PDB file of C-alpha atoms in Angstrom:
ATOM      1  CA  MET C 549     -28.126  -8.495   6.415  1.00 78.00           C
ATOM      2  CA  ARG C 550     -24.751  -9.437   7.868  1.00 81.00           C
ATOM      3  CA  LYS C 551     -23.048  -8.658   4.580  1.00 88.00           C
ATOM      4  CA  ALA C 552     -24.714  -5.242   4.509  1.00 92.00           C
ATOM      5  CA  ALA C 553     -23.504  -4.574   8.056  1.00 92.00           C
ATOM      6  CA  ALA C 554     -19.980  -5.636   7.111  1.00 93.00           C
ATOM      7  CA  LEU C 555     -20.081  -3.379   4.062  1.00 94.00           C
ATOM      8  CA  LEU C 556     -21.306  -0.469   6.179  1.00 94.00           C
ATOM      9  CA  PHE C 557     -18.548  -1.054   8.714  1.00 94.00           C
ATOM     10  CA  THR C 558     -15.884  -1.224   5.993  1.00 94.00           C
ATOM     11  CA  LEU C 559     -17.166   1.965   4.368  1.00 95.00           C
ATOM     12  CA  GLY C 560     -17.165   3.741   7.726  1.00 96.00           C
ATOM     13  CA  LEU C 561     -13.634   2.613   8.473  1.00 95.00           C
ATOM     14  CA  LEU C 562     -12.527   3.698   4.991  1.00 95.00           C
ATOM     15  CA  PHE C 563     -14.135   7.109   5.506  1.00 95.00           C
ATOM     16  CA  LEU C 564     -12.449   7.502   8.889  1.00 93.00           C
ATOM     17  CA  LEU C 565      -9.040   6.499   7.559  1.00 91.00           C
ATOM     18  CA  SER C 566      -9.296   8.733   4.488  1.00 92.00           C
ATOM     19  CA  VAL C 567     -10.281  11.713   6.630  1.00 90.00           C
ATOM     20  CA  MET C 568      -7.342  11.031   8.923  1.00 84.00           C
ATOM     21  CA  PHE C 569      -5.030  10.620   5.942  1.00 83.00           C
ATOM     22  CA  LEU C 570      -6.175  13.830   4.266  1.00 86.00           C
ATOM     23  CA  ARG C 571      -6.286  16.006   7.371  1.00 82.00           C
ATOM     24  CA  PHE C 572      -3.111  15.016   9.174  1.00 78.00           C
ATOM     25  CA  GLU C 573       0.362  14.705   7.788  1.00 75.00           C
ATOM     26  CA  LEU C 574       2.050  11.381   8.527  1.00 67.00           C
ATOM     27  CA  GLY C 575       4.219  11.649  11.627  1.00 64.00           C
ATOM     28  CA  GLN C 576       3.047  15.180  12.465  1.00 70.00           C
ATOM     29  CA  ALA C 577       0.287  14.576  14.986  1.00 68.00           C
ATOM     30  CA  PRO C 578      -1.460  17.694  16.255  1.00 72.00           C
ATOM     31  CA  MET C 579      -0.844  17.844  20.007  1.00 73.00           C
ATOM     32  CA  ARG C 580      -2.035  20.258  22.622  1.00 77.00           C
ATOM     33  CA  ILE C 581      -1.132  18.674  25.953  1.00 80.00           C
ATOM     34  CA  GLY C 582       1.895  16.919  24.487  1.00 78.00           C
ATOM     35  CA  LYS C 583       4.107  19.988  24.372  1.00 79.00           C
ATOM     36  CA  ASP C 584       3.298  20.914  27.978  1.00 82.00           C
ATOM     37  CA  ILE C 585       4.076  17.396  29.170  1.00 82.00           C
ATOM     38  CA  LEU C 586       7.317  17.326  27.172  1.00 82.00           C
ATOM     39  CA  ALA C 587       8.365  20.578  28.823  1.00 82.00           C
ATOM     40  CA  ALA C 588       7.316  19.762  32.394  1.00 81.00           C
ATOM     41  CA  ALA C 589       7.874  16.007  32.722  1.00 78.00           C
ATOM     42  CA  PRO C 590      11.688  15.813  33.143  1.00 78.00           C
ATOM     43  CA  GLU C 591      11.582  18.079  36.193  1.00 77.00           C
ATOM     44  CA  GLN C 592       8.244  16.986  37.642  1.00 77.00           C
ATOM     45  CA  VAL C 593       8.705  13.221  37.380  1.00 77.00           C
ATOM     46  CA  GLY C 594      12.412  12.810  36.665  1.00 76.00           C
ATOM     47  CA  ALA C 595      12.152   9.912  34.196  1.00 78.00           C
ATOM     48  CA  ALA C 596      14.430   9.992  31.164  1.00 79.00           C
ATOM     49  CA  ASN C 597      11.745   8.208  29.136  1.00 82.00           C
ATOM     50  CA  ILE C 598       8.888  10.700  28.881  1.00 82.00           C
ATOM     51  CA  VAL C 599       6.465   7.986  27.784  1.00 84.00           C
ATOM     52  CA  THR C 600       6.961   6.253  31.140  1.00 84.00           C
ATOM     53  CA  SER C 601       6.326   9.461  33.047  1.00 83.00           C
ATOM     54  CA  VAL C 602       3.005   9.729  31.192  1.00 84.00           C
ATOM     55  CA  VAL C 603       2.074   6.052  31.545  1.00 84.00           C
ATOM     56  CA  LEU C 604       2.848   5.784  35.271  1.00 83.00           C
ATOM     57  CA  GLY C 605       2.896   9.397  36.424  1.00 81.00           C
ATOM     58  CA  TYR C 606       0.327  11.555  34.690  1.00 83.00           C
ATOM     59  CA  ARG C 607      -1.898   8.664  33.602  1.00 84.00           C
ATOM     60  CA  GLY C 608      -1.194   6.121  36.339  1.00 83.00           C
ATOM     61  CA  LEU C 609      -4.897   5.541  36.884  1.00 87.00           C
ATOM     62  CA  ASP C 610      -5.309   4.513  33.229  1.00 89.00           C
ATOM     63  CA  THR C 611      -2.535   1.973  33.666  1.00 88.00           C
ATOM     64  CA  LEU C 612      -4.293   0.582  36.740  1.00 89.00           C
ATOM     65  CA  GLY C 613      -7.438   0.241  34.635  1.00 90.00           C
ATOM     66  CA  GLU C 614      -5.443  -1.486  31.925  1.00 89.00           C
ATOM     67  CA  ILE C 615      -4.008  -4.103  34.269  1.00 88.00           C
ATOM     68  CA  ALA C 616      -7.478  -4.584  35.765  1.00 90.00           C
ATOM     69  CA  ILE C 617      -8.822  -5.346  32.260  1.00 92.00           C
ATOM     70  CA  LEU C 618      -5.915  -7.705  31.561  1.00 89.00           C
ATOM     71  CA  PHE C 619      -6.465  -9.428  34.914  1.00 89.00           C
ATOM     72  CA  THR C 620     -10.180  -9.920  34.232  1.00 91.00           C
ATOM     73  CA  ALA C 621      -9.553 -11.273  30.739  1.00 90.00           C
ATOM     74  CA  ALA C 622      -6.783 -13.643  31.856  1.00 88.00           C
ATOM     75  CA  THR C 623      -8.817 -14.874  34.847  1.00 87.00           C
ATOM     76  CA  ALA C 624     -11.898 -15.529  32.725  1.00 89.00           C
ATOM     77  CA  THR C 625      -9.867 -17.367  30.073  1.00 86.00           C
ATOM     78  CA  GLY C 626      -8.101 -19.423  32.733  1.00 83.00           C
ATOM     79  CA  LEU C 627     -11.435 -20.258  34.359  1.00 85.00           C
ATOM     80  CA  ILE C 628     -12.936 -21.444  31.070  1.00 85.00           C
ATOM     81  CA  LEU C 629      -9.867 -23.377  29.949  1.00 80.00           C
ATOM     82  CA  SER C 630      -9.192 -25.077  33.274  1.00 75.00           C
ATOM     83  CA  GLY C 631     -12.752 -26.423  33.257  1.00 71.00           C
ATOM     84  CA  LEU C 632     -12.197 -28.189  29.950  1.00 66.00           C
ATOM     85  CA  GLY C 633     -10.385 -31.140  31.462  1.00 58.00           C
ATOM     86  CA  GLY C 634      -6.813 -30.349  30.583  1.00 53.00           C
ATOM     87  CA  GLY C 635      -3.806 -32.529  31.101  1.00 52.00           C
ATOM     88  CA  GLN C 636      -5.134 -35.826  29.783  1.00 55.00           C
ATOM     89  CA  ARG C 637      -3.022 -36.185  26.672  1.00 58.00           C
ATOM     90  CA  ARG C 638      -0.010 -34.035  26.076  1.00 64.00           C
ATOM     91  CA  ASP C 639       2.240 -33.329  23.148  1.00 68.00           C
ATOM     92  CA  PRO C 640       5.336 -35.487  22.748  1.00 74.00           C
ATOM     93  CA  GLU C 641       8.651 -34.116  23.972  1.00 77.00           C
ATOM     94  CA  GLY C 642      10.399 -31.708  21.638  1.00 77.00           C
ATOM     95  CA  GLY C 643      13.360 -32.867  19.587  1.00 83.00           C
ATOM     96  CA  PHE C 644      17.002 -32.555  20.597  1.00 87.00           C
ATOM     97  CA  ILE C 645      17.504 -29.136  18.981  1.00 89.00           C
ATOM     98  CA  LEU C 646      14.327 -27.655  20.469  1.00 87.00           C
ATOM     99  CA  ARG C 647      15.079 -28.941  23.977  1.00 88.00           C
ATOM    100  CA  HIS C 648      18.674 -27.758  24.119  1.00 90.00           C
ATOM    101  CA  GLY C 649      17.933 -24.552  22.214  1.00 90.00           C
ATOM    102  CA  ALA C 650      15.232 -23.728  24.762  1.00 90.00           C
ATOM    103  CA  ASP C 651      17.656 -24.401  27.647  1.00 90.00           C
ATOM    104  CA  LEU C 652      20.241 -22.173  25.990  1.00 92.00           C
ATOM    105  CA  VAL C 653      17.950 -19.267  25.115  1.00 92.00           C
ATOM    106  CA  PHE C 654      15.929 -19.252  28.363  1.00 92.00           C
ATOM    107  CA  PRO C 655      18.417 -17.269  30.563  1.00 93.00           C
ATOM    108  CA  PHE C 656      19.024 -14.718  27.806  1.00 93.00           C
ATOM    109  CA  LEU C 657      15.300 -14.176  27.306  1.00 91.00           C
ATOM    110  CA  MET C 658      14.907 -13.705  31.067  1.00 91.00           C
ATOM    111  CA  LEU C 659      17.748 -11.191  31.003  1.00 93.00           C
ATOM    112  CA  VAL C 660      16.220  -9.250  28.097  1.00 91.00           C
ATOM    113  CA  GLY C 661      12.791  -9.252  29.750  1.00 90.00           C
ATOM    114  CA  MET C 662      14.117  -8.064  33.121  1.00 91.00           C
ATOM    115  CA  TYR C 663      16.284  -5.441  31.382  1.00 91.00           C
ATOM    116  CA  ILE C 664      13.290  -4.041  29.517  1.00 90.00           C
ATOM    117  CA  VAL C 665      11.249  -3.974  32.751  1.00 89.00           C
ATOM    118  CA  VAL C 666      13.926  -2.456  34.988  1.00 88.00           C
ATOM    119  CA  HIS C 667      15.062   0.157  32.449  1.00 88.00           C
ATOM    120  CA  GLY C 668      11.507   1.176  31.578  1.00 83.00           C
ATOM    121  CA  HIS C 669      11.997   4.682  32.976  1.00 83.00           C
ATOM    122  CA  LEU C 670      15.238   5.212  31.023  1.00 85.00           C
ATOM    123  CA  THR C 671      14.869   3.586  27.611  1.00 85.00           C
ATOM    124  CA  PRO C 672      11.881   2.558  25.479  1.00 86.00           C
ATOM    125  CA  GLY C 673      10.077  -0.388  26.979  1.00 82.00           C
ATOM    126  CA  GLY C 674       8.630  -1.038  30.385  1.00 83.00           C
ATOM    127  CA  GLY C 675       6.430  -3.346  32.382  1.00 83.00           C
ATOM    128  CA  PHE C 676       4.063  -4.457  29.649  1.00 87.00           C
ATOM    129  CA  GLN C 677       6.660  -5.169  26.981  1.00 89.00           C
ATOM    130  CA  GLY C 678       9.116  -6.749  29.395  1.00 90.00           C
ATOM    131  CA  GLY C 679       6.336  -8.756  30.997  1.00 91.00           C
ATOM    132  CA  VAL C 680       5.360 -10.208  27.635  1.00 91.00           C
ATOM    133  CA  VAL C 681       8.994 -11.166  26.979  1.00 91.00           C
ATOM    134  CA  LEU C 682       9.171 -12.807  30.419  1.00 90.00           C
ATOM    135  CA  ALA C 683       5.986 -14.766  29.716  1.00 91.00           C
ATOM    136  CA  ALA C 684       7.413 -15.933  26.385  1.00 89.00           C
ATOM    137  CA  ALA C 685      10.632 -16.937  28.156  1.00 90.00           C
ATOM    138  CA  PHE C 686       8.670 -19.054  30.637  1.00 89.00           C
ATOM    139  CA  PHE C 687       6.635 -20.618  27.866  1.00 88.00           C
ATOM    140  CA  LEU C 688       9.726 -21.798  25.971  1.00 87.00           C
ATOM    141  CA  PRO C 689      10.678 -24.679  28.375  1.00 86.00           C
ATOM    142  CA  LEU C 690       7.027 -25.745  28.317  1.00 84.00           C
ATOM    143  CA  LEU C 691       7.161 -25.909  24.528  1.00 82.00           C
ATOM    144  CA  ALA C 692      10.246 -28.119  24.669  1.00 84.00           C
ATOM    145  CA  ARG C 693       8.979 -30.401  27.459  1.00 82.00           C
ATOM    146  CA  PRO C 694       5.161 -30.348  27.464  1.00 78.00           C
ATOM    147  CA  SER C 695       4.970 -33.024  30.159  1.00 76.00           C
ATOM    148  CA  ARG C 696       6.404 -30.694  32.775  1.00 77.00           C
ATOM    149  CA  ALA C 697       3.750 -29.403  35.164  1.00 77.00           C
ATOM    150  CA  VAL C 698       3.287 -25.681  35.699  1.00 80.00           C
ATOM    151  CA  SER C 699       2.623 -24.378  39.189  1.00 82.00           C
ATOM    152  CA  HIS C 700      -0.384 -22.162  38.587  1.00 82.00           C
ATOM    153  CA  SER C 701      -0.678 -21.339  42.277  1.00 85.00           C
ATOM    154  CA  ALA C 702       2.885 -19.922  42.362  1.00 88.00           C
ATOM    155  CA  LEU C 703       2.148 -17.820  39.274  1.00 88.00           C
ATOM    156  CA  GLY C 704      -1.074 -16.677  40.896  1.00 87.00           C
ATOM    157  CA  TRP C 705       0.776 -15.647  44.056  1.00 90.00           C
ATOM    158  CA  ILE C 706       3.391 -13.669  42.074  1.00 90.00           C
ATOM    159  CA  GLU C 707       0.648 -11.983  40.107  1.00 89.00           C
ATOM    160  CA  GLY C 708      -1.437 -11.148  43.158  1.00 89.00           C
ATOM    161  CA  LEU C 709       1.462  -9.799  45.208  1.00 91.00           C
ATOM    162  CA  ALA C 710       2.753  -7.704  42.285  1.00 89.00           C
ATOM    163  CA  GLY C 711      -0.703  -6.271  41.597  1.00 88.00           C
ATOM    164  CA  ALA C 712      -1.251  -5.538  45.295  1.00 89.00           C
ATOM    165  CA  SER C 713       2.112  -3.782  45.595  1.00 90.00           C
ATOM    166  CA  PHE C 714       1.260  -1.654  42.532  1.00 88.00           C
ATOM    167  CA  ILE C 715      -1.907  -0.461  44.284  1.00 88.00           C
ATOM    168  CA  VAL C 716      -0.175  -0.051  47.678  1.00 89.00           C
ATOM    169  CA  ILE C 717       2.553   2.120  46.107  1.00 87.00           C
ATOM    170  CA  GLY C 718      -0.207   4.199  44.529  1.00 84.00           C
ATOM    171  CA  LEU C 719      -2.138   4.441  47.797  1.00 86.00           C
ATOM    172  CA  TRP C 720       0.950   5.358  49.819  1.00 86.00           C
ATOM    173  CA  ALA C 721       1.018   8.697  47.980  1.00 83.00           C
ATOM    174  CA  LEU C 722      -2.169   9.566  49.907  1.00 83.00           C
ATOM    175  CA  THR C 723      -0.232   9.513  53.207  1.00 84.00           C
ATOM    176  CA  LEU C 724       2.129  12.132  51.741  1.00 81.00           C
ATOM    177  CA  ASP C 725      -0.815  14.453  50.955  1.00 80.00           C
ATOM    178  CA  GLN C 726      -0.598  13.675  47.240  1.00 80.00           C
ATOM    179  CA  ALA C 727      -3.179  12.361  44.808  1.00 79.00           C
ATOM    180  CA  PHE C 728      -3.574   8.598  44.188  1.00 82.00           C
ATOM    181  CA  MET C 729      -0.775   7.188  41.962  1.00 79.00           C
ATOM    182  CA  THR C 730       1.421  10.290  42.316  1.00 78.00           C
ATOM    183  CA  PRO C 731       5.105   9.266  42.121  1.00 79.00           C
ATOM    184  CA  TRP C 732       6.898   9.696  45.428  1.00 79.00           C
ATOM    185  CA  LEU C 733      10.363   8.779  46.805  1.00 75.00           C
ATOM    186  CA  HIS C 734      13.479  10.743  45.939  1.00 74.00           C
ATOM    187  CA  GLN C 735      13.697  11.721  42.259  1.00 76.00           C
ATOM    188  CA  GLY C 736      17.441  11.249  41.956  1.00 75.00           C
ATOM    189  CA  VAL C 737      19.525  12.229  38.938  1.00 74.00           C
ATOM    190  CA  LEU C 738      17.825  12.160  35.543  1.00 74.00           C
ATOM    191  CA  GLY C 739      18.994   9.184  33.514  1.00 72.00           C
ATOM    192  CA  GLU C 740      20.350   7.036  36.347  1.00 74.00           C
ATOM    193  CA  LEU C 741      18.990   3.592  37.172  1.00 75.00           C
ATOM    194  CA  PHE C 742      17.776   4.625  40.646  1.00 77.00           C
ATOM    195  CA  SER C 743      15.877   7.725  39.635  1.00 77.00           C
ATOM    196  CA  ALA C 744      12.327   8.894  38.936  1.00 76.00           C
ATOM    197  CA  GLY C 745      11.033   7.993  42.424  1.00 78.00           C
ATOM    198  CA  THR C 746       8.587   5.109  42.500  1.00 82.00           C
ATOM    199  CA  LEU C 747       8.292   4.655  38.730  1.00 84.00           C
ATOM    200  CA  PRO C 748      10.854   1.801  38.501  1.00 85.00           C
ATOM    201  CA  LEU C 749       9.129   0.008  41.395  1.00 87.00           C
ATOM    202  CA  LEU C 750       5.747   0.415  39.722  1.00 87.00           C
ATOM    203  CA  TYR C 751       7.128  -0.923  36.443  1.00 88.00           C
ATOM    204  CA  LEU C 752       8.760  -3.869  38.241  1.00 89.00           C
ATOM    205  CA  ALA C 753       5.414  -4.759  39.828  1.00 90.00           C
ATOM    206  CA  LEU C 754       3.685  -4.301  36.479  1.00 90.00           C
ATOM    207  CA  GLY C 755       6.217  -6.454  34.652  1.00 90.00           C
ATOM    208  CA  LEU C 756       5.972  -9.302  37.170  1.00 91.00           C
ATOM    209  CA  LYS C 757       2.187  -9.125  37.139  1.00 91.00           C
ATOM    210  CA  VAL C 758       1.860  -9.109  33.353  1.00 90.00           C
ATOM    211  CA  GLY C 759       4.527 -11.797  32.995  1.00 91.00           C
ATOM    212  CA  ALA C 760       2.963 -14.166  35.540  1.00 91.00           C
ATOM    213  CA  GLU C 761      -0.529 -13.562  34.164  1.00 90.00           C
ATOM    214  CA  LEU C 762       0.387 -14.219  30.542  1.00 90.00           C
ATOM    215  CA  ALA C 763       2.612 -17.191  31.419  1.00 90.00           C
ATOM    216  CA  SER C 764      -0.313 -18.744  33.276  1.00 88.00           C
ATOM    217  CA  LEU C 765      -2.627 -18.017  30.338  1.00 87.00           C
ATOM    218  CA  LEU C 766      -0.234 -19.576  27.811  1.00 87.00           C
ATOM    219  CA  ALA C 767       0.282 -22.627  30.036  1.00 85.00           C
ATOM    220  CA  HIS C 768      -3.491 -23.057  30.328  1.00 83.00           C
ATOM    221  CA  LEU C 769      -3.862 -22.828  26.559  1.00 81.00           C
ATOM    222  CA  ALA C 770      -1.083 -25.344  25.992  1.00 79.00           C
ATOM    223  CA  GLU C 771      -2.419 -27.801  28.572  1.00 76.00           C
ATOM    224  CA  VAL C 772      -5.794 -28.212  26.958  1.00 66.00           C
ATOM    225  CA  GLU C 773      -5.359 -30.742  24.225  1.00 59.00           C
ATOM    226  CA  ALA C 774      -7.258 -30.850  20.949  1.00 49.00           C
ATOM    227  CA  SER C 775     -10.528 -32.727  21.274  1.00 49.00           C
ATOM    228  CA  GLU C 776     -10.516 -34.969  18.249  1.00 45.00           C
TER     229      GLU C 776
ATOM    230  CA  MET F 879      12.565   8.130   3.466  1.00 76.00           C
ATOM    231  CA  MET F 880       8.957   8.061   2.326  1.00 83.00           C
ATOM    232  CA  MET F 881       9.925   5.083   0.171  1.00 87.00           C
ATOM    233  CA  LEU F 882      10.664   3.039   3.308  1.00 88.00           C
ATOM    234  CA  ALA F 883       7.221   3.721   4.714  1.00 88.00           C
ATOM    235  CA  ALA F 884       5.609   2.859   1.377  1.00 91.00           C
ATOM    236  CA  LEU F 885       7.577  -0.386   1.248  1.00 92.00           C
ATOM    237  CA  LEU F 886       6.562  -1.277   4.808  1.00 92.00           C
ATOM    238  CA  VAL F 887       2.901  -0.557   4.106  1.00 92.00           C
ATOM    239  CA  LEU F 888       3.139  -2.675   0.957  1.00 94.00           C
ATOM    240  CA  ILE F 889       4.637  -5.556   2.965  1.00 94.00           C
ATOM    241  CA  MET F 890       1.852  -5.189   5.529  1.00 93.00           C
ATOM    242  CA  LEU F 891      -0.852  -5.206   2.838  1.00 94.00           C
ATOM    243  CA  ILE F 892       0.594  -8.278   1.120  1.00 95.00           C
ATOM    244  CA  ALA F 893       0.983 -10.121   4.440  1.00 94.00           C
ATOM    245  CA  ALA F 894      -2.556  -9.173   5.502  1.00 94.00           C
ATOM    246  CA  LEU F 895      -3.945 -10.440   2.198  1.00 94.00           C
ATOM    247  CA  ALA F 896      -1.915 -13.618   2.626  1.00 93.00           C
ATOM    248  CA  ALA F 897      -3.337 -14.049   6.139  1.00 92.00           C
ATOM    249  CA  LEU F 898      -6.837 -13.781   4.686  1.00 92.00           C
ATOM    250  CA  LEU F 899      -6.354 -15.967   1.628  1.00 93.00           C
ATOM    251  CA  LEU F 900      -3.947 -18.709   2.728  1.00 90.00           C
ATOM    252  CA  ARG F 901      -5.654 -22.082   3.126  1.00 88.00           C
ATOM    253  CA  ASN F 902      -3.044 -23.332   5.599  1.00 88.00           C
ATOM    254  CA  ALA F 903      -4.010 -21.919   9.011  1.00 88.00           C
ATOM    255  CA  VAL F 904      -0.483 -22.033  10.446  1.00 89.00           C
ATOM    256  CA  ALA F 905       0.853 -20.097   7.437  1.00 91.00           C
ATOM    257  CA  ALA F 906      -1.931 -17.544   7.944  1.00 92.00           C
ATOM    258  CA  VAL F 907      -0.826 -17.054  11.574  1.00 92.00           C
ATOM    259  CA  ALA F 908       2.767 -16.542  10.367  1.00 92.00           C
ATOM    260  CA  ALA F 909       1.540 -13.953   7.841  1.00 93.00           C
ATOM    261  CA  PHE F 910      -0.348 -12.238  10.659  1.00 92.00           C
ATOM    262  CA  ALA F 911       2.910 -12.014  12.625  1.00 93.00           C
ATOM    263  CA  VAL F 912       4.608 -10.476   9.595  1.00 93.00           C
ATOM    264  CA  VAL F 913       1.962  -7.700   9.555  1.00 93.00           C
ATOM    265  CA  SER F 914       2.756  -6.900  13.200  1.00 93.00           C
ATOM    266  CA  LEU F 915       6.517  -6.954  12.693  1.00 93.00           C
ATOM    267  CA  ALA F 916       6.325  -4.631   9.663  1.00 93.00           C
ATOM    268  CA  LEU F 917       4.041  -2.361  11.677  1.00 93.00           C
ATOM    269  CA  SER F 918       6.574  -2.255  14.515  1.00 93.00           C
ATOM    270  CA  VAL F 919       9.303  -1.195  12.070  1.00 92.00           C
ATOM    271  CA  LEU F 920       6.919   1.488  10.824  1.00 92.00           C
ATOM    272  CA  PHE F 921       6.470   2.673  14.427  1.00 91.00           C
ATOM    273  CA  VAL F 922      10.258   2.939  14.826  1.00 91.00           C
ATOM    274  CA  TRP F 923      10.333   5.022  11.646  1.00 89.00           C
ATOM    275  CA  LEU F 924       7.618   7.262  13.123  1.00 86.00           C
ATOM    276  CA  ARG F 925       9.881   7.717  16.188  1.00 86.00           C
ATOM    277  CA  ALA F 926       7.658   5.799  18.597  1.00 87.00           C
ATOM    278  CA  PRO F 927      10.040   3.114  19.915  1.00 89.00           C
ATOM    279  CA  ASP F 928       7.837   2.371  22.950  1.00 89.00           C
ATOM    280  CA  VAL F 929       4.862   1.538  20.777  1.00 90.00           C
ATOM    281  CA  ALA F 930       7.121  -0.387  18.393  1.00 91.00           C
ATOM    282  CA  LEU F 931       8.381  -2.546  21.249  1.00 90.00           C
ATOM    283  CA  THR F 932       4.825  -3.219  22.406  1.00 89.00           C
ATOM    284  CA  GLU F 933       3.691  -4.064  18.882  1.00 91.00           C
ATOM    285  CA  ALA F 934       6.608  -6.443  18.337  1.00 90.00           C
ATOM    286  CA  ALA F 935       6.146  -8.176  21.709  1.00 89.00           C
ATOM    287  CA  VAL F 936       2.364  -8.312  21.861  1.00 89.00           C
ATOM    288  CA  GLY F 937       1.339  -8.283  18.206  1.00 88.00           C
ATOM    289  CA  GLY F 938       4.207 -10.237  16.714  1.00 88.00           C
ATOM    290  CA  GLY F 939       4.959 -12.541  19.617  1.00 86.00           C
ATOM    291  CA  LEU F 940       2.115 -13.118  22.016  1.00 89.00           C
ATOM    292  CA  SER F 941      -0.898 -12.822  19.675  1.00 91.00           C
ATOM    293  CA  SER F 942       0.557 -15.217  17.143  1.00 90.00           C
ATOM    294  CA  LEU F 943       1.497 -17.591  19.963  1.00 88.00           C
ATOM    295  CA  ILE F 944      -2.063 -17.507  21.289  1.00 88.00           C
ATOM    296  CA  LEU F 945      -3.471 -17.954  17.767  1.00 90.00           C
ATOM    297  CA  ALA F 946      -1.130 -20.893  17.157  1.00 87.00           C
ATOM    298  CA  LEU F 947      -2.150 -22.501  20.466  1.00 85.00           C
ATOM    299  CA  ALA F 948      -5.807 -21.954  19.563  1.00 85.00           C
ATOM    300  CA  LEU F 949      -5.199 -23.738  16.233  1.00 86.00           C
ATOM    301  CA  ARG F 950      -3.636 -26.587  18.157  1.00 80.00           C
ATOM    302  CA  ARG F 951      -6.641 -26.724  20.446  1.00 77.00           C
ATOM    303  CA  LEU F 952      -9.096 -26.704  17.539  1.00 80.00           C
ATOM    304  CA  GLY F 953      -7.226 -29.556  15.899  1.00 77.00           C
ATOM    305  CA  LEU F 954      -6.323 -27.484  12.824  1.00 78.00           C
ATOM    306  CA  TRP F 955      -2.638 -28.001  13.483  1.00 76.00           C
ATOM    307  CA  ARG F 956      -1.338 -31.504  14.068  1.00 71.00           C
ATOM    308  CA  VAL F 957       2.152 -32.079  15.350  1.00 66.00           C
ATOM    309  CA  GLY F 958       3.647 -35.139  13.747  1.00 59.00           C
ATOM    310  CA  GLY F 959       4.793 -37.065  16.811  1.00 50.00           C
ATOM    311  CA  SER F 960       6.413 -39.927  14.901  1.00 42.00           C
ATOM    312  CA  ASN F 961      10.013 -38.973  15.668  1.00 41.00           C
ATOM    313  CA  GLU F 962      11.562 -40.137  18.976  1.00 35.00           C
TER     314      GLU F 962
END
């Protein structure tokens, strides 16, 4: 029965993929709203990276839903893992090369992560990608020295404050007679660091939230030792 | 240029098969990361650098990290702690 279901699923997926492959040319997606957004976004939102103006401007509500999903998943995982009695037996310290390599790479990883977050409205990247890099950067010292304790409450505070400021920035648009999540503030010059209104602030909040959330999740996963 | 895409898809297929067939779980996780990295290069070729960055960070980095930590937790991956 399960094999039949798996076969059915595979056949369906194959059918879907072959239809997509036959109907659409690779790299030439048929777009209707895309052209309008490409034409209107630079003046309406003022972000050099059009993808960001869609993610935070035109579809800001979707992004809020996304971080809500991520928050729920990370909270549930943390809840389950923290109940498993972590922190009894930890991995041994990393070797010389791992410890010093981690110390050396850590600031550069932080720099790359913050760069990707802060320049999200100018170049490819943004809060999610930069946040993941930040989380990886914070996980690296933990990998080298597993005995070091992680302050989950501090990570929780960062995450909560960043998430709250994301929503407050979105709500503040209501006081300016705009819809929820409409970008406000001065648009500035296209392509400069301080441009595109509230989008950089939103991405900064998003990056900190995603980074703190994933760092906490990874720390939880690393703390729980194998039950042999 | 189509050759590049074909090569990338081939790499992805081989790595995906390796992830399925490899007996060593850690090697399978590494093969899984290779699929994501090849896919991110494919996204760059399709002129979607934003998606490529996400795929590289989330698919190549974070997912494999979480999978590796899950292996550790399940006891399928032992770290030899004899040194130091």
